[in-house]
mmCIF file of C-alpha atoms in Angstrom:
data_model
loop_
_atom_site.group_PDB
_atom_site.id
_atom_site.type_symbol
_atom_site.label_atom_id
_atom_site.label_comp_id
_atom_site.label_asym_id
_atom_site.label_seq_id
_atom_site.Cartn_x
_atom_site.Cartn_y
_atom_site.Cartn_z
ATOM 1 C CA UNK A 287 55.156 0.829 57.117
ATOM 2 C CA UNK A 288 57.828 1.960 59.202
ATOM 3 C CA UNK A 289 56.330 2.446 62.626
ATOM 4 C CA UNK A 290 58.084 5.299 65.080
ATOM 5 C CA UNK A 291 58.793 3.760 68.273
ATOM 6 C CA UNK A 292 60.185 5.641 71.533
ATOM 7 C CA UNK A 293 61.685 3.901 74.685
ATOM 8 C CA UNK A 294 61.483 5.400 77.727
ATOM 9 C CA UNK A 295 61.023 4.711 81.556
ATOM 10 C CA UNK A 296 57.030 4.834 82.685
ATOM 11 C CA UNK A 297 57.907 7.748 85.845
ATOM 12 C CA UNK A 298 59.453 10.218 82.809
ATOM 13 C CA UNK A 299 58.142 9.125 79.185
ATOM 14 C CA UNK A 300 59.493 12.296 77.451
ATOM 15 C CA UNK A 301 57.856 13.960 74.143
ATOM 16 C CA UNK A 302 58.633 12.472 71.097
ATOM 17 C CA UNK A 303 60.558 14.230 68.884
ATOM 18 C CA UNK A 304 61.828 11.896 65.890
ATOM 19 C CA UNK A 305 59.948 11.963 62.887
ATOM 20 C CA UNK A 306 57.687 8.692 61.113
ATOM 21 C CA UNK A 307 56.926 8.590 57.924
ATOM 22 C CA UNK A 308 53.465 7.175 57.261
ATOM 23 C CA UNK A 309 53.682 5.614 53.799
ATOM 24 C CA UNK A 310 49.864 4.326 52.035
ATOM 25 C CA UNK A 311 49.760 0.941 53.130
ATOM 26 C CA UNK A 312 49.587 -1.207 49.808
ATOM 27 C CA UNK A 313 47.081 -3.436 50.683
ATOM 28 C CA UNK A 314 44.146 -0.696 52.189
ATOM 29 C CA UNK A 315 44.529 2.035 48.677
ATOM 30 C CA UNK A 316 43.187 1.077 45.723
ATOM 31 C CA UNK A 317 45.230 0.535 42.148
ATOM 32 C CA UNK A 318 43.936 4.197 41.706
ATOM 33 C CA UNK A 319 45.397 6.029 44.619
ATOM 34 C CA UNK A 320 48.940 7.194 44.905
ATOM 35 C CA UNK A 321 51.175 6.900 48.308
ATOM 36 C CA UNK A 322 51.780 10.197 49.917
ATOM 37 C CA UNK A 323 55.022 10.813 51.685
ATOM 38 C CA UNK A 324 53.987 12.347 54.665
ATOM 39 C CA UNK A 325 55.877 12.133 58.221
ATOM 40 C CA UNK A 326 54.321 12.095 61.736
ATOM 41 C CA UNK A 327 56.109 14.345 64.193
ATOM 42 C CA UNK A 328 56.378 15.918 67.875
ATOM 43 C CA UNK A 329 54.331 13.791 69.089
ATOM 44 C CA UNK A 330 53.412 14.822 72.816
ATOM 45 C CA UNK A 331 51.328 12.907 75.881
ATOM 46 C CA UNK A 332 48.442 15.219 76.845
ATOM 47 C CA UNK A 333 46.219 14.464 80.092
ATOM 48 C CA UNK A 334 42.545 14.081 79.460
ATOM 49 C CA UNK A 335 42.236 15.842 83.208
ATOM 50 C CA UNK A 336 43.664 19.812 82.357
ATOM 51 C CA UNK A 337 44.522 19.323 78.665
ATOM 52 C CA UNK A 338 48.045 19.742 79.268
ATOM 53 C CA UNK A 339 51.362 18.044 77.986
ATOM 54 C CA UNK A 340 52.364 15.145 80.740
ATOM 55 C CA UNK A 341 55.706 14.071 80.930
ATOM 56 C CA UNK A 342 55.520 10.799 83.567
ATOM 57 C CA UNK A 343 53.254 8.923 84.148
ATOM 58 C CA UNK A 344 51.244 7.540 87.581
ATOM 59 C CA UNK A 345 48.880 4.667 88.100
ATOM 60 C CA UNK A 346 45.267 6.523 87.426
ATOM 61 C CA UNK A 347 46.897 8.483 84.672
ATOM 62 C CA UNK A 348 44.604 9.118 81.837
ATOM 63 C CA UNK A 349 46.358 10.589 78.320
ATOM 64 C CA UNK A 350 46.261 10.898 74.281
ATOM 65 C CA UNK A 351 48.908 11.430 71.889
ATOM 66 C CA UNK A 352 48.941 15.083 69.973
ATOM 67 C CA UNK A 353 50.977 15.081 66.928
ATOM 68 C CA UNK A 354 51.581 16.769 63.934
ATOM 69 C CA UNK A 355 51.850 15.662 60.169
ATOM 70 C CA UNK A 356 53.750 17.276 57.893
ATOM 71 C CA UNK A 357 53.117 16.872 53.565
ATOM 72 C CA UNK A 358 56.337 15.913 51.827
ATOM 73 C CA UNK A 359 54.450 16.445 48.420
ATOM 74 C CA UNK A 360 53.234 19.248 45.774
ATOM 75 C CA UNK A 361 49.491 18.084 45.967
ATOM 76 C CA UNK A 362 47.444 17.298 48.708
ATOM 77 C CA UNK A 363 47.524 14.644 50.937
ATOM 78 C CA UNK A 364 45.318 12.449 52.653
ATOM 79 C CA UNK A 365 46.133 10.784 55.962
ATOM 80 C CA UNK A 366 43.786 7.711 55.726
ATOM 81 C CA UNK A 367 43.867 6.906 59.221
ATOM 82 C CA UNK A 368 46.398 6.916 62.207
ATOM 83 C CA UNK A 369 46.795 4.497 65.477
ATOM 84 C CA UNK A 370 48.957 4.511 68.260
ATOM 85 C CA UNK A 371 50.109 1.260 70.209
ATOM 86 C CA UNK A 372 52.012 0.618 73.856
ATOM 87 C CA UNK A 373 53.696 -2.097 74.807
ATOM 88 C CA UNK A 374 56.527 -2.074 77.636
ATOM 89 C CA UNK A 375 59.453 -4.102 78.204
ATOM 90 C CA UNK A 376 57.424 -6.624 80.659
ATOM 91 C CA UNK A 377 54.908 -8.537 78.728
ATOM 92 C CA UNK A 378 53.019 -9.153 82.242
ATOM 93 C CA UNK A 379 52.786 -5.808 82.450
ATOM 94 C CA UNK A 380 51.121 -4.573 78.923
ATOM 95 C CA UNK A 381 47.486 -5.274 80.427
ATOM 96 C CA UNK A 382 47.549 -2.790 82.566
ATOM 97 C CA UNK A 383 47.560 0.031 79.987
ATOM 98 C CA UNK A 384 44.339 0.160 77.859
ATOM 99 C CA UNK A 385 42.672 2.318 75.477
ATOM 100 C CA UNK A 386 38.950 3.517 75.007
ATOM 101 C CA UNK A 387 38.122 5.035 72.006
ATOM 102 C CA UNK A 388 37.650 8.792 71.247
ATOM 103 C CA UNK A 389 36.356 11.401 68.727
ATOM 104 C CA UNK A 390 39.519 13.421 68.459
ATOM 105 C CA UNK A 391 39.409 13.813 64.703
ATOM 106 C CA UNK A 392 37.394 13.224 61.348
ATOM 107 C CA UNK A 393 39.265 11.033 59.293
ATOM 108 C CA UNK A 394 40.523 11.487 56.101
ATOM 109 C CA UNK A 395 42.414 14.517 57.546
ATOM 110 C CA UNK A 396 43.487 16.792 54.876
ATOM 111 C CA UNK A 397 46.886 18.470 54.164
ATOM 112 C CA UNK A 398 47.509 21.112 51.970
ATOM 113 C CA UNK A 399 50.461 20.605 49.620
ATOM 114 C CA UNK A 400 53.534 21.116 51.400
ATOM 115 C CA UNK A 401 51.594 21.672 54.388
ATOM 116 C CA UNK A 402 51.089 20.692 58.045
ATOM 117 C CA UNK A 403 48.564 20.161 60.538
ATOM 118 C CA UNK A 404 48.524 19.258 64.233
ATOM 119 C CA UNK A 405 45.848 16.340 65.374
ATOM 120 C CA UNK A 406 44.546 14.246 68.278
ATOM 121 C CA UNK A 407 44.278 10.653 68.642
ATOM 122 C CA UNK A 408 41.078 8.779 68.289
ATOM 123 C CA UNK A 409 42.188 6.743 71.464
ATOM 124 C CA UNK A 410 42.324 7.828 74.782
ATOM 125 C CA UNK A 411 44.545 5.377 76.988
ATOM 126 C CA UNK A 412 45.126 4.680 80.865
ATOM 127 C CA UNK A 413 47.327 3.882 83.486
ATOM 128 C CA UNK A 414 45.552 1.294 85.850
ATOM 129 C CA UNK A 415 45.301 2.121 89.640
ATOM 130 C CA UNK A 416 46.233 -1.540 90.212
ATOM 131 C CA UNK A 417 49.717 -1.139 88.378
ATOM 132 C CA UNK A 418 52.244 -3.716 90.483
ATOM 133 C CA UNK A 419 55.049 -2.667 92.376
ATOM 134 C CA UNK A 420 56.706 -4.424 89.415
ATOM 135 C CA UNK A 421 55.825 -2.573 87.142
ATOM 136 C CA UNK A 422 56.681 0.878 87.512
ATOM 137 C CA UNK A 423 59.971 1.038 86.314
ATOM 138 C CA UNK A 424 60.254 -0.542 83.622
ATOM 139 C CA UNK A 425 60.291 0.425 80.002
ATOM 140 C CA UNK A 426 57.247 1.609 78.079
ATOM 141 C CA UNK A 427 57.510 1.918 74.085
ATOM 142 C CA UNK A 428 54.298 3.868 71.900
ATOM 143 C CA UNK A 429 54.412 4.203 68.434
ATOM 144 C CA UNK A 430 52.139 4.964 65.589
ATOM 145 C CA UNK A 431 51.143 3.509 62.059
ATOM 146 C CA UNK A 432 48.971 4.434 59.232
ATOM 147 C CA UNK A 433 47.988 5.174 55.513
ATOM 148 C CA UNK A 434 48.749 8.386 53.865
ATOM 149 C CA UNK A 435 47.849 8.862 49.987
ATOM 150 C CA UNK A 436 47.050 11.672 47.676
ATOM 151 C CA UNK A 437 44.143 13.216 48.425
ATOM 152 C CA UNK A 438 41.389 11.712 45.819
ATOM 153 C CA UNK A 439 38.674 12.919 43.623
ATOM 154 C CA UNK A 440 36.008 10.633 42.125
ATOM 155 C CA UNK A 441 34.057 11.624 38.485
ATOM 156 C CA UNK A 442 30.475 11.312 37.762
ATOM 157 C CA UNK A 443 29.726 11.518 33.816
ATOM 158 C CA UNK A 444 25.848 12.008 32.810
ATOM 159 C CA UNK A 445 25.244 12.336 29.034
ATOM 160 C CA UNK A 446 21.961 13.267 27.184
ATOM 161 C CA UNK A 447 19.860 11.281 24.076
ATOM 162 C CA UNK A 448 19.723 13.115 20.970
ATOM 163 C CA UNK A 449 18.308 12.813 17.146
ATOM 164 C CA UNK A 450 20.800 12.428 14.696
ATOM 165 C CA UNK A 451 22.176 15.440 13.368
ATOM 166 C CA UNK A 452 21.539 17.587 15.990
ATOM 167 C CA UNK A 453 23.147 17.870 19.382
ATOM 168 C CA UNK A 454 23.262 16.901 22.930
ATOM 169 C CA UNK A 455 25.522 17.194 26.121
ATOM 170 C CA UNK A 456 28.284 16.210 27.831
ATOM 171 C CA UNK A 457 28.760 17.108 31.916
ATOM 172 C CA UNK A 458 30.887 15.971 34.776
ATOM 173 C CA UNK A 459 30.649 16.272 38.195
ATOM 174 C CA UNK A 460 34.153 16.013 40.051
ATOM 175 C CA UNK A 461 34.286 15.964 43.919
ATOM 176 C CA UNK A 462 36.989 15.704 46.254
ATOM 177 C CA UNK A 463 37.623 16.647 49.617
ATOM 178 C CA UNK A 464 40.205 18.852 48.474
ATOM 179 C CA UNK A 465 39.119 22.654 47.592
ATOM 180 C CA UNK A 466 40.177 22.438 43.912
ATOM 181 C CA UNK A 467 40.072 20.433 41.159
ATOM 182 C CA UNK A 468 42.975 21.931 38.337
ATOM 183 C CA UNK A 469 44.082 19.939 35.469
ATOM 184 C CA UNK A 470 42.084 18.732 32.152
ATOM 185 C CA UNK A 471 38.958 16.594 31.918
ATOM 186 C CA UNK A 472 38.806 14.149 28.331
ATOM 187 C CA UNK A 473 35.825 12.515 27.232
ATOM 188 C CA UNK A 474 35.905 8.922 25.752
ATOM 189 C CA UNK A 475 33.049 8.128 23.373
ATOM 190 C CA UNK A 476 33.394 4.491 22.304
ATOM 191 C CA UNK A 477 36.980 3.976 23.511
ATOM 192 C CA UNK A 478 38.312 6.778 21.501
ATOM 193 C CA UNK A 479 38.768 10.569 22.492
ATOM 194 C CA UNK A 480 36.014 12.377 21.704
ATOM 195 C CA UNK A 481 36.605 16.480 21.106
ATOM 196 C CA UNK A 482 40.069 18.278 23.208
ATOM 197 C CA UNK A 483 40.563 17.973 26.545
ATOM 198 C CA UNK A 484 38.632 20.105 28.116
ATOM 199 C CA UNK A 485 41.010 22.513 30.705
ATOM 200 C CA UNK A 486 40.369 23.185 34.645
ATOM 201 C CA UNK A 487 42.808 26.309 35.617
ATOM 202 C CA UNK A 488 43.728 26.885 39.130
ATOM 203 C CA UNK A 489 40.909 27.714 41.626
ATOM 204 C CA UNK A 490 38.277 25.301 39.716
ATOM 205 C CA UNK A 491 35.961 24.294 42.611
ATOM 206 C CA UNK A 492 34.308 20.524 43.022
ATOM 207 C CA UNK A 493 31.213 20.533 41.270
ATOM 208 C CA UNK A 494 29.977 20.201 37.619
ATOM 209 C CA UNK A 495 33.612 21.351 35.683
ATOM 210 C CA UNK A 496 32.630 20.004 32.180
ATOM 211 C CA UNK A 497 29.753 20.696 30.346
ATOM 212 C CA UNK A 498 30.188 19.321 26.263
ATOM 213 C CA UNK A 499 28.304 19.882 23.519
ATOM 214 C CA UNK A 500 27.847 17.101 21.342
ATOM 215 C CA UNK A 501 27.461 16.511 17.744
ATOM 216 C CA UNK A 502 28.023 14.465 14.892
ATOM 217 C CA UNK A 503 27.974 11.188 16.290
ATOM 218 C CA UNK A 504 26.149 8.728 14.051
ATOM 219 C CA UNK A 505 22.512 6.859 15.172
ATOM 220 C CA UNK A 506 22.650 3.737 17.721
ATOM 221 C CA UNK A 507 23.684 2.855 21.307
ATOM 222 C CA UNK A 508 27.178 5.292 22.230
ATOM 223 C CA UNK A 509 29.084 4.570 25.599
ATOM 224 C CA UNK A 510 31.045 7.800 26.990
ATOM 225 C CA UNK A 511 33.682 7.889 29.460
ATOM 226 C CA UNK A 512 35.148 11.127 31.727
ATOM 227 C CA UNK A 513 38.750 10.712 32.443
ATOM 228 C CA UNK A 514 40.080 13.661 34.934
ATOM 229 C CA UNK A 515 44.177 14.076 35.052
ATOM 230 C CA UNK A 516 44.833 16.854 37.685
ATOM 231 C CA UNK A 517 47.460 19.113 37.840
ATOM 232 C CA UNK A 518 50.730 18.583 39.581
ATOM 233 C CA UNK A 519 48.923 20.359 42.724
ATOM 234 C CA UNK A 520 45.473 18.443 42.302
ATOM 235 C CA UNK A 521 43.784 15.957 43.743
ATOM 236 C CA UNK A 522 44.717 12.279 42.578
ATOM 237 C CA UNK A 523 42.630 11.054 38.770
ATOM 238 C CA UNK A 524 39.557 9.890 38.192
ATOM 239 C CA UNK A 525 37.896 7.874 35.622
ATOM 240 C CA UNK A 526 34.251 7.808 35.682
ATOM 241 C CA UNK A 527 32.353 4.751 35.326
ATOM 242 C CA UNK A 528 30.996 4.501 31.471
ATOM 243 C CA UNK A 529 27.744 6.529 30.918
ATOM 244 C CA UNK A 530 25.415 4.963 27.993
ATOM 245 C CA UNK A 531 23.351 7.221 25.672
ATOM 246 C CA UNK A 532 21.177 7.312 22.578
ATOM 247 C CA UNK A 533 21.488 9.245 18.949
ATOM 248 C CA UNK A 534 18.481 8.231 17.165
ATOM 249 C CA UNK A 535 18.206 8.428 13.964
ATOM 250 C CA UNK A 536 17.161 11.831 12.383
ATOM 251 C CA UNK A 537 13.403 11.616 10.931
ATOM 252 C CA UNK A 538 12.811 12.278 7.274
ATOM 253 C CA UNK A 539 10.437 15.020 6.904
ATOM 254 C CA UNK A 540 8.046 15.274 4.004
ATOM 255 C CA UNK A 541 7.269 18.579 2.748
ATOM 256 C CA UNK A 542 3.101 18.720 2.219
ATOM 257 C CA UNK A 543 2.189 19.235 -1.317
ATOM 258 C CA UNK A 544 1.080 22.506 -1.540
ATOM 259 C CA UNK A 545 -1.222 23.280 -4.608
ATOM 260 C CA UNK A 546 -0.588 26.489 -7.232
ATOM 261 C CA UNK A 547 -2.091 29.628 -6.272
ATOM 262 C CA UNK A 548 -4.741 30.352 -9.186
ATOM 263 C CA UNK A 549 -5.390 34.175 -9.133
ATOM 264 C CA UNK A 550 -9.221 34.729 -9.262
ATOM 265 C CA UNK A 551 -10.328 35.910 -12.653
ATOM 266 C CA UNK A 552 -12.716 39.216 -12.236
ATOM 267 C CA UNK A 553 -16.227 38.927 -13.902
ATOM 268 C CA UNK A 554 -17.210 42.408 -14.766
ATOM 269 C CA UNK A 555 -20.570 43.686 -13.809
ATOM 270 C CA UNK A 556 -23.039 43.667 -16.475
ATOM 271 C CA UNK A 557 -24.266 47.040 -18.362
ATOM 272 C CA UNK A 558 -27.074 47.548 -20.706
ATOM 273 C CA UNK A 559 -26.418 47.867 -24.656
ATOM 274 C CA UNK A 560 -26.447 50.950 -26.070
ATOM 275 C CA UNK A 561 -29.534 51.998 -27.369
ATOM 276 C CA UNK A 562 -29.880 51.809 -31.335
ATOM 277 C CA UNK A 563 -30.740 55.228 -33.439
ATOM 278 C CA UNK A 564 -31.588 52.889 -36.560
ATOM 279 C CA UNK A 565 -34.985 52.824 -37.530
ATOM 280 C CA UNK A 566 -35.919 48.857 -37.299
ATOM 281 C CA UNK A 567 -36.811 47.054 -40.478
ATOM 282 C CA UNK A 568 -40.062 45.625 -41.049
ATOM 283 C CA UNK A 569 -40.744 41.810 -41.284
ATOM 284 C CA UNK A 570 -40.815 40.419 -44.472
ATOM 285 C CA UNK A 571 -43.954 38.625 -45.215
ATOM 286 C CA UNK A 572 -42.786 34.609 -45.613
ATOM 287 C CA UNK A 573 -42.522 33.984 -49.603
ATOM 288 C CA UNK A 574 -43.785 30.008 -50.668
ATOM 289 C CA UNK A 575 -41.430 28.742 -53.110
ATOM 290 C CA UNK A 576 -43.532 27.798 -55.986
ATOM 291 C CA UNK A 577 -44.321 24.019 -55.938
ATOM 292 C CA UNK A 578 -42.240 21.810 -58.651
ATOM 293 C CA UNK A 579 -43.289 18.775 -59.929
ATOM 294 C CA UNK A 580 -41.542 15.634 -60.241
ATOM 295 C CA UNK A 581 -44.294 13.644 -61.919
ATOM 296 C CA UNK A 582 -43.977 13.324 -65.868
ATOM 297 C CA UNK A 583 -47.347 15.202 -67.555
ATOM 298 C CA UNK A 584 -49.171 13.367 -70.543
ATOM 299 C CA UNK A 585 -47.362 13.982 -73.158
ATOM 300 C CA UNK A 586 -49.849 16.144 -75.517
ATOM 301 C CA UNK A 587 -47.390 17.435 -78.201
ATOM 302 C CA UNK A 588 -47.295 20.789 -76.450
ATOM 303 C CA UNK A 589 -43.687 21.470 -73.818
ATOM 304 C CA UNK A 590 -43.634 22.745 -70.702
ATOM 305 C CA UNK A 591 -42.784 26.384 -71.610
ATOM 306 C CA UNK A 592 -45.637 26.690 -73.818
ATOM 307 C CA UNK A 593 -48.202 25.419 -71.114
ATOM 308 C CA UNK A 594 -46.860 28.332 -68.609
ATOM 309 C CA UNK A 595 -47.079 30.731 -71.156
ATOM 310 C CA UNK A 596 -50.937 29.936 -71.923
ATOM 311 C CA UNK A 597 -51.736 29.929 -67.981
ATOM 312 C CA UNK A 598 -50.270 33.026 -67.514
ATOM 313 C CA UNK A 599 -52.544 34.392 -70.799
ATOM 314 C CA UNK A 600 -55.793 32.706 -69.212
ATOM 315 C CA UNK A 601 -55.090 34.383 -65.863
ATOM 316 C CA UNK A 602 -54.597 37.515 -67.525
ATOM 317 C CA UNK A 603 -57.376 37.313 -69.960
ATOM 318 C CA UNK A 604 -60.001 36.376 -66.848
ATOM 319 C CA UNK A 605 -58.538 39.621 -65.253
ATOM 320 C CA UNK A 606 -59.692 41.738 -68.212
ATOM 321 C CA UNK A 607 -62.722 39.810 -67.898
ATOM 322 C CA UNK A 608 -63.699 40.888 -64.765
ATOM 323 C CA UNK A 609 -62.652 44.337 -65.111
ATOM 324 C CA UNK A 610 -65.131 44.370 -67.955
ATOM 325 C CA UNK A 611 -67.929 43.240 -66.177
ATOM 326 C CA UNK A 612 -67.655 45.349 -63.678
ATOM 327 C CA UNK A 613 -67.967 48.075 -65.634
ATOM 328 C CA UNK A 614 -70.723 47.402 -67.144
ATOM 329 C CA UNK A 615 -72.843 46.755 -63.912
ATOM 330 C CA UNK A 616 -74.857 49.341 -63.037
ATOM 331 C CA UNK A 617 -74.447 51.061 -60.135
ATOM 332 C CA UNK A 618 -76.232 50.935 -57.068
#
């Protein structure tokens, strides 16, 4: 720090014209944030009583310091925040000017890069109505300090579960108080790179500037990472803080066994026979085989042929018999 200090008598304390230059102070930005070189000029007394610019001051005096900061840099800065001190010449004296505070300005205040802007202090300070004899003319010295840096962003990575082999997303939200966000946003799956970097042109507004699809990435417990590097006239990086997701592992489908498809076999309809022009036969009468013998006859010197042959000549002789007979009945 390198704070601007003015002497000059307490009955005509002129404007300030020299310049400060407000460098971050090391100690209040974190290992993130990068110093702005931004300078603090024309600073100017105005009176709380008509809101214009004093130039001496009077016991019962009541003031605040206007100034204006100008942006050295290509991005944007941020002025963290911004005091003023007095102190005069006579240490007996310093009590005698005190400060209330104010609500001048919203800090961080915002310059564009290459910019300026003019601001109030958050202090308004007075002259005491009980200011000794010996102390009004002596020498009264103001000067300011403060923390200027780039003006940040911060990165919010969400990432969504998905099944193995098919996909899921990426997103990131970037916001700064800045009204763009240009340069590239890389994901980090695992501690390596995962797909190109994705880019933000000029113009890209705070908000959700990523969205990722996601594939390939094999089952179990993945950590991912957004890492934002901004263009030369962006806000300062950002690295998210890690974002754990899922890939579960794809499930094996079976495929149902599906039986053949028999085609029905068509029964046709029954008909009736067509009717028969052959005259039927008729039933044969059942023949009995003649009976055969297997018993052994007394042998009586004639054979077997030769007893047939005499039954068959009794039978035939009895039929001439009877035909004889009766014939010679008379008739009735």
């Amino acid at each position: 720090m390198h704070p601007f200090t003015k002497r000059r008598s307490l009955l005509a304390i002129l404007p300030a014209t020299a310049m400060l230059l407000l460098p971050a102070v090391a100690s209040s930005a974190a290992p993130t944030e990068q110093e702005a070189d931004v300078g603090l000029t024309n600073v100017r007394l105005i009176s709380t009583r008509d809101g214009n610019q004093i130039s001496s001051l009077i016991p019962g005096t009541e003031f605040f310091f206007r100034y204006t900061l100008t942006n050295n840099e290509s991005f944007p800065a941020s002025a963290q925040w911004i005091t003023f001190s007095i102190w005069t010449s006579v240490p007996e004296c310093d009590p005698y000017f005190t400060s209330t505070a104010a609500e001048h300005e919203d800090f961080p205040l915002i310059l564009s890069p290459a910019g300026q802007g003019v601001f109030d202090e958050n202090q308004i300070w007075n002259v005491s109505t009980e200011l000794p004899i010996s102390c009004r003319n002596i020498a009264v010295n103001f000067g300011a300090d403060g923390s200027t840096i780039r003006t940040p962003s911060s990165a919010v990575a969400s990432a969504t579960d998905h099944e193995e082999g098919s996909t899921g997303s990426f997103a990131t939200t970037l916001a700064t108080a800045w009204t763009e966000v240009p340069g590239t946003l890389q994901y980090v799956v695992d501690g390596a790179p995962f797909g190109d970097a994705i880019s933000l042109g000029p113009g890209t507004a705070p908000g959700v500037v990523a969205e990722l699809t996601v594939s390939g990435l094999v089952a179990g417990e993945h950590t991912v990472v957004a890492e934002y590097v901004p263009a030369d006239n962006g806000p300062g990086a950002s690295v998210s803080a890690p974002v754990t997701f899922t890939v579960s592992p794809a499930e094996i489908v079976v495929p149902p066994v599906i039986p053949p498809v028999v085609p029905p076999v068509e029964i046709p309809e029954p008909t009736d026979p067509p009717h028969s022009t052959q005259t039927p036969e008729a039933p044969q009468a059942e023949t009995t085989p003649p009976a055969t013998t297997t018993g052994k006859l007394a042998a009586t010197g004639t054979s077997t042929s030769s007893v047939a042959a005499g039954a068959a000549l009794l039978t035939a002789t009895g039929f001439v018999l009877l035909l004889l007979r009766r014939r010679q009945s008379p008739e009735l």
